[in-house]
Amino acid sequence: MIHSKPSKNIQKICNAKGISLTQKRQNIFHILLSSKIPLSAYDLTDVYKNKFETAMPTMSIYRILEFLTASGLVHKLESTNKYIACSHLQCDHEHSNAQFLICNSCSGVEEITLTSELHKQIETGAEQTGFKVESLQFELHGTCKACLNTH
Amino acid sequence: MIHSKPSKNIQKICNAKGISLTQKRQNIFHILLSSKIPLSAYDLTDVYKNKFETAMPTMSIYRILEFLTASGLVHKLESTNKYIACSHLQCDHEHSNAQFLICNSCSGVEEITLTSELHKQIETGAEQTGFKVESLQFELHGTCKACLNTH
DNA sequence: TTAGCAACGATATATCATATCATCTGATGT
DNA sequence: ACATCAGATGATATGATATATCGTTGCTAA
């Protein structure tokens, strides 16, 4: 099983980034941080209702997800249309080269960072065709260590 | 601008693969082959109607897309939920290491093949965490050569 | 205090995809 | 030729994901 690191001084991180993290945005972010698996916007609607005993419209969830992804606090998994908290919030470096290992068995996700060497090689390969790479997100599907060990 | 190679002896290829390529499947495939940009299932519904002057239910389009992707004739782009003909049909080799260069300007897609060396390095990186990779599809977004040249 | 703006709510609708059962069609054995 | 069977397709319904738009709230700063 794979899960995110626990929440830490996120508010400070946001202040440093100049990000206005409202209570509701924090709530959504914390749900994602404490979830072992990625959640869809509608999953979040349900969890929010259960956890905070008040409903948030899915439209608002989407807006908040957009804000959080733009801020780099949350990633959208394109192969599953689900959302996950960034697990490298404590790092300073850019995460333009994130890579997600998605377990087909437990749905857990591990976020690792491509070595800059590898990242560069990939960009170079693409740019040999005259293509200018602006963004990339690699999602690998398979089976995580824990699930392999339990057969 | 980027586009697929023209259709060739697809029927022969399919026979060789033991694939039953019905007329309707051929029609869908040919629309994708002749499209300069990836199409959604609903795009295909519209194009089909215009081109063949008879409607095909979207449900059938989805079934045919499933068949074509399972057969390796068509790829689904996960970052855009659209479908594109495989541009390496004449090759014999496996395409498990395909990489898609998606132009944010013209929506064109170029399908290139990762060097097996690079492919291996990426897998190795993942597997160092104990993760067993089963499938991957790399989609890079950026700007293609033609769009770069026209500013 | 109030003008302005960002956040959020409410509602509608667009877009992407699957479930299920019915019907058609073409290959096969007799 | 006919029956039969399976795979392909049609028809209908519904589920899942996402965006558009306009109204309301609530903070903040002159």
Tab-separated table of N, CA, C and O (backbone and C1' of nucleotides) in Angstrom, chain C residues 8-26:
chain	number	residue	atom	x	y	z
C	8	DC	P	-13.620	29.440	-1.330
C	8	DC	O5'	-15.183	29.343	-1.597
C	8	DC	C5'	-16.070	30.042	-0.714
C	8	DC	C4'	-17.474	29.998	-1.286
C	8	DC	C3'	-17.959	28.618	-1.718
C	8	DC	O3'	-19.000	28.240	-0.838
C	8	DC	C1'	-18.589	30.331	-3.256
C	9	DG	P	-19.883	26.922	-1.103
C	9	DG	O5'	-21.157	27.517	-1.843
C	9	DG	C5'	-21.933	28.497	-1.191
C	9	DG	C4'	-23.261	28.670	-1.916
C	9	DG	C3'	-23.975	27.373	-2.288
C	9	DG	O3'	-25.369	27.589	-2.074
C	9	DG	C1'	-23.552	28.624	-4.261
C	10	DA	P	-26.412	26.409	-2.204
C	10	DA	O5'	-27.059	26.669	-3.642
C	10	DA	C5'	-27.375	27.997	-4.047
C	10	DA	C4'	-28.083	27.944	-5.400
C	10	DA	C3'	-28.707	26.592	-5.739
C	10	DA	O3'	-29.965	26.832	-6.320
C	10	DA	C1'	-27.139	27.192	-7.423
C	11	DT	P	-30.963	25.647	-6.720
C	11	DT	O5'	-30.759	25.572	-8.306
C	11	DT	C5'	-30.856	26.769	-9.059
C	11	DT	C4'	-30.443	26.488	-10.482
C	11	DT	C3'	-30.921	25.148	-11.041
C	11	DT	O3'	-31.795	25.421	-12.129
C	11	DT	C1'	-28.660	25.577	-11.615
C	12	DA	P	-32.486	24.252	-12.979
C	12	DA	O5'	-31.589	24.248	-14.297
C	12	DA	C5'	-31.210	25.498	-14.874
C	12	DA	C4'	-30.155	25.251	-15.942
C	12	DA	C3'	-30.478	24.073	-16.879
C	12	DA	O3'	-30.498	24.564	-18.199
C	12	DA	C1'	-28.231	23.945	-16.071
C	13	DT	P	-30.909	23.588	-19.425
C	13	DT	O5'	-29.475	23.114	-19.939
C	13	DT	C5'	-28.458	24.090	-20.104
C	13	DT	C4'	-27.146	23.394	-20.379
C	13	DT	C3'	-27.258	22.226	-21.372
C	13	DT	O3'	-26.312	22.477	-22.374
C	13	DT	C1'	-25.965	21.619	-19.500
C	14	DA	P	-26.372	21.687	-23.779
C	14	DA	O5'	-24.839	21.285	-23.930
C	14	DA	C5'	-23.857	22.260	-23.568
C	14	DA	C4'	-22.572	21.550	-23.241
C	14	DA	C3'	-22.194	20.471	-24.246
C	14	DA	O3'	-20.832	20.690	-24.561
C	14	DA	C1'	-22.128	19.600	-22.038
C	15	DT	P	-20.142	19.861	-25.754
C	15	DT	O5'	-19.467	18.638	-25.000
C	15	DT	C5'	-18.464	18.906	-24.023
C	15	DT	C4'	-18.064	17.616	-23.372
C	15	DT	C3'	-17.778	16.458	-24.356
C	15	DT	O3'	-16.466	16.028	-24.044
C	15	DT	C1'	-19.122	15.738	-22.576
C	16	DC	P	-15.703	15.002	-24.991
C	16	DC	O5'	-15.774	13.665	-24.119
C	16	DC	C5'	-15.085	13.611	-22.869
C	16	DC	C4'	-15.454	12.332	-22.174
C	16	DC	C3'	-15.271	11.059	-23.002
C	16	DC	O3'	-14.431	10.180	-22.262
C	16	DC	C1'	-17.383	11.064	-21.931
C	17	DA	P	-14.033	8.762	-22.900
C	17	DA	O5'	-15.152	7.810	-22.292
C	17	DA	C5'	-15.249	7.678	-20.871
C	17	DA	C4'	-16.371	6.725	-20.535
C	17	DA	C3'	-16.354	5.401	-21.287
C	17	DA	O3'	-15.973	4.398	-20.372
C	17	DA	C1'	-18.560	6.275	-21.066
C	18	DT	P	-16.009	2.844	-20.777
C	18	DT	O5'	-17.407	2.350	-20.184
C	18	DT	C5'	-17.720	2.667	-18.839
C	18	DT	C4'	-19.053	2.061	-18.483
C	18	DT	C3'	-19.240	0.583	-18.835
C	18	DT	O3'	-19.863	-0.021	-17.711
C	18	DT	C1'	-21.008	1.823	-19.733
C	19	DA	P	-20.031	-1.626	-17.625
C	19	DA	O5'	-21.611	-1.810	-17.568
C	19	DA	C5'	-22.401	-0.842	-16.902
C	19	DA	C4'	-23.861	-1.268	-16.976
C	19	DA	C3'	-24.078	-2.756	-17.242
C	19	DA	O3'	-25.216	-3.154	-16.504
C	19	DA	C1'	-25.057	-1.471	-18.986
C	20	DT	P	-25.623	-4.738	-16.429
C	20	DT	O5'	-26.802	-4.831	-17.499
C	20	DT	C5'	-27.784	-3.795	-17.511
C	20	DT	C4'	-28.759	-4.052	-18.634
C	20	DT	C3'	-28.856	-5.513	-19.068
C	20	DT	O3'	-30.212	-5.828	-19.216
C	20	DT	C1'	-28.497	-4.157	-20.937
C	21	DC	P	-30.737	-7.404	-19.103
C	21	DC	O5'	-31.738	-7.472	-20.352
C	21	DC	C5'	-32.587	-6.359	-20.618
C	21	DC	C4'	-32.833	-6.243	-22.106
C	21	DC	C3'	-33.060	-7.592	-22.821
C	21	DC	O3'	-34.185	-7.439	-23.665
C	21	DC	C1'	-31.463	-6.332	-23.958
C	22	DA	P	-34.819	-8.667	-24.458
C	22	DA	O5'	-34.899	-8.068	-25.928
C	22	DA	C5'	-35.265	-6.699	-26.108
C	22	DA	C4'	-34.962	-6.298	-27.537
C	22	DA	C3'	-35.300	-7.373	-28.578
C	22	DA	O3'	-35.894	-6.742	-29.706
C	22	DA	C1'	-33.017	-6.805	-28.758
C	23	DT	P	-36.512	-7.652	-30.891
C	23	DT	O5'	-35.424	-7.483	-32.035
C	23	DT	C5'	-35.080	-6.166	-32.477
C	23	DT	C4'	-33.921	-6.273	-33.441
C	23	DT	C3'	-34.157	-7.262	-34.584
C	23	DT	O3'	-33.899	-6.542	-35.769
C	23	DT	C1'	-32.038	-7.600	-33.604
C	24	DC	P	-34.325	-7.181	-37.184
C	24	DC	O5'	-32.898	-7.324	-37.889
C	24	DC	C5'	-32.028	-6.192	-37.884
C	24	DC	C4'	-30.608	-6.670	-38.132
C	24	DC	C3'	-30.448	-7.534	-39.393
C	24	DC	O3'	-29.484	-6.898	-40.201
C	24	DC	C1'	-29.334	-8.508	-37.532
C	25	DT	P	-29.384	-7.330	-41.762
C	25	DT	O5'	-27.977	-8.056	-41.825
C	25	DT	C5'	-26.982	-7.780	-40.828
C	25	DT	C4'	-25.896	-8.840	-40.892
C	25	DT	C3'	-25.952	-9.725	-42.147
C	25	DT	O3'	-24.621	-10.008	-42.518
C	25	DT	C1'	-26.063	-11.073	-40.257
C	26	DG	P	-24.303	-10.435	-44.055
C	26	DG	O5'	-22.902	-11.177	-43.905
C	26	DG	C5'	-22.132	-11.028	-42.707
C	26	DG	C4'	-21.655	-12.384	-42.230
C	26	DG	C3'	-21.419	-13.407	-43.350
C	26	DG	O3'	-20.307	-14.198	-42.966
C	26	DG	C1'	-22.942	-14.295	-41.825
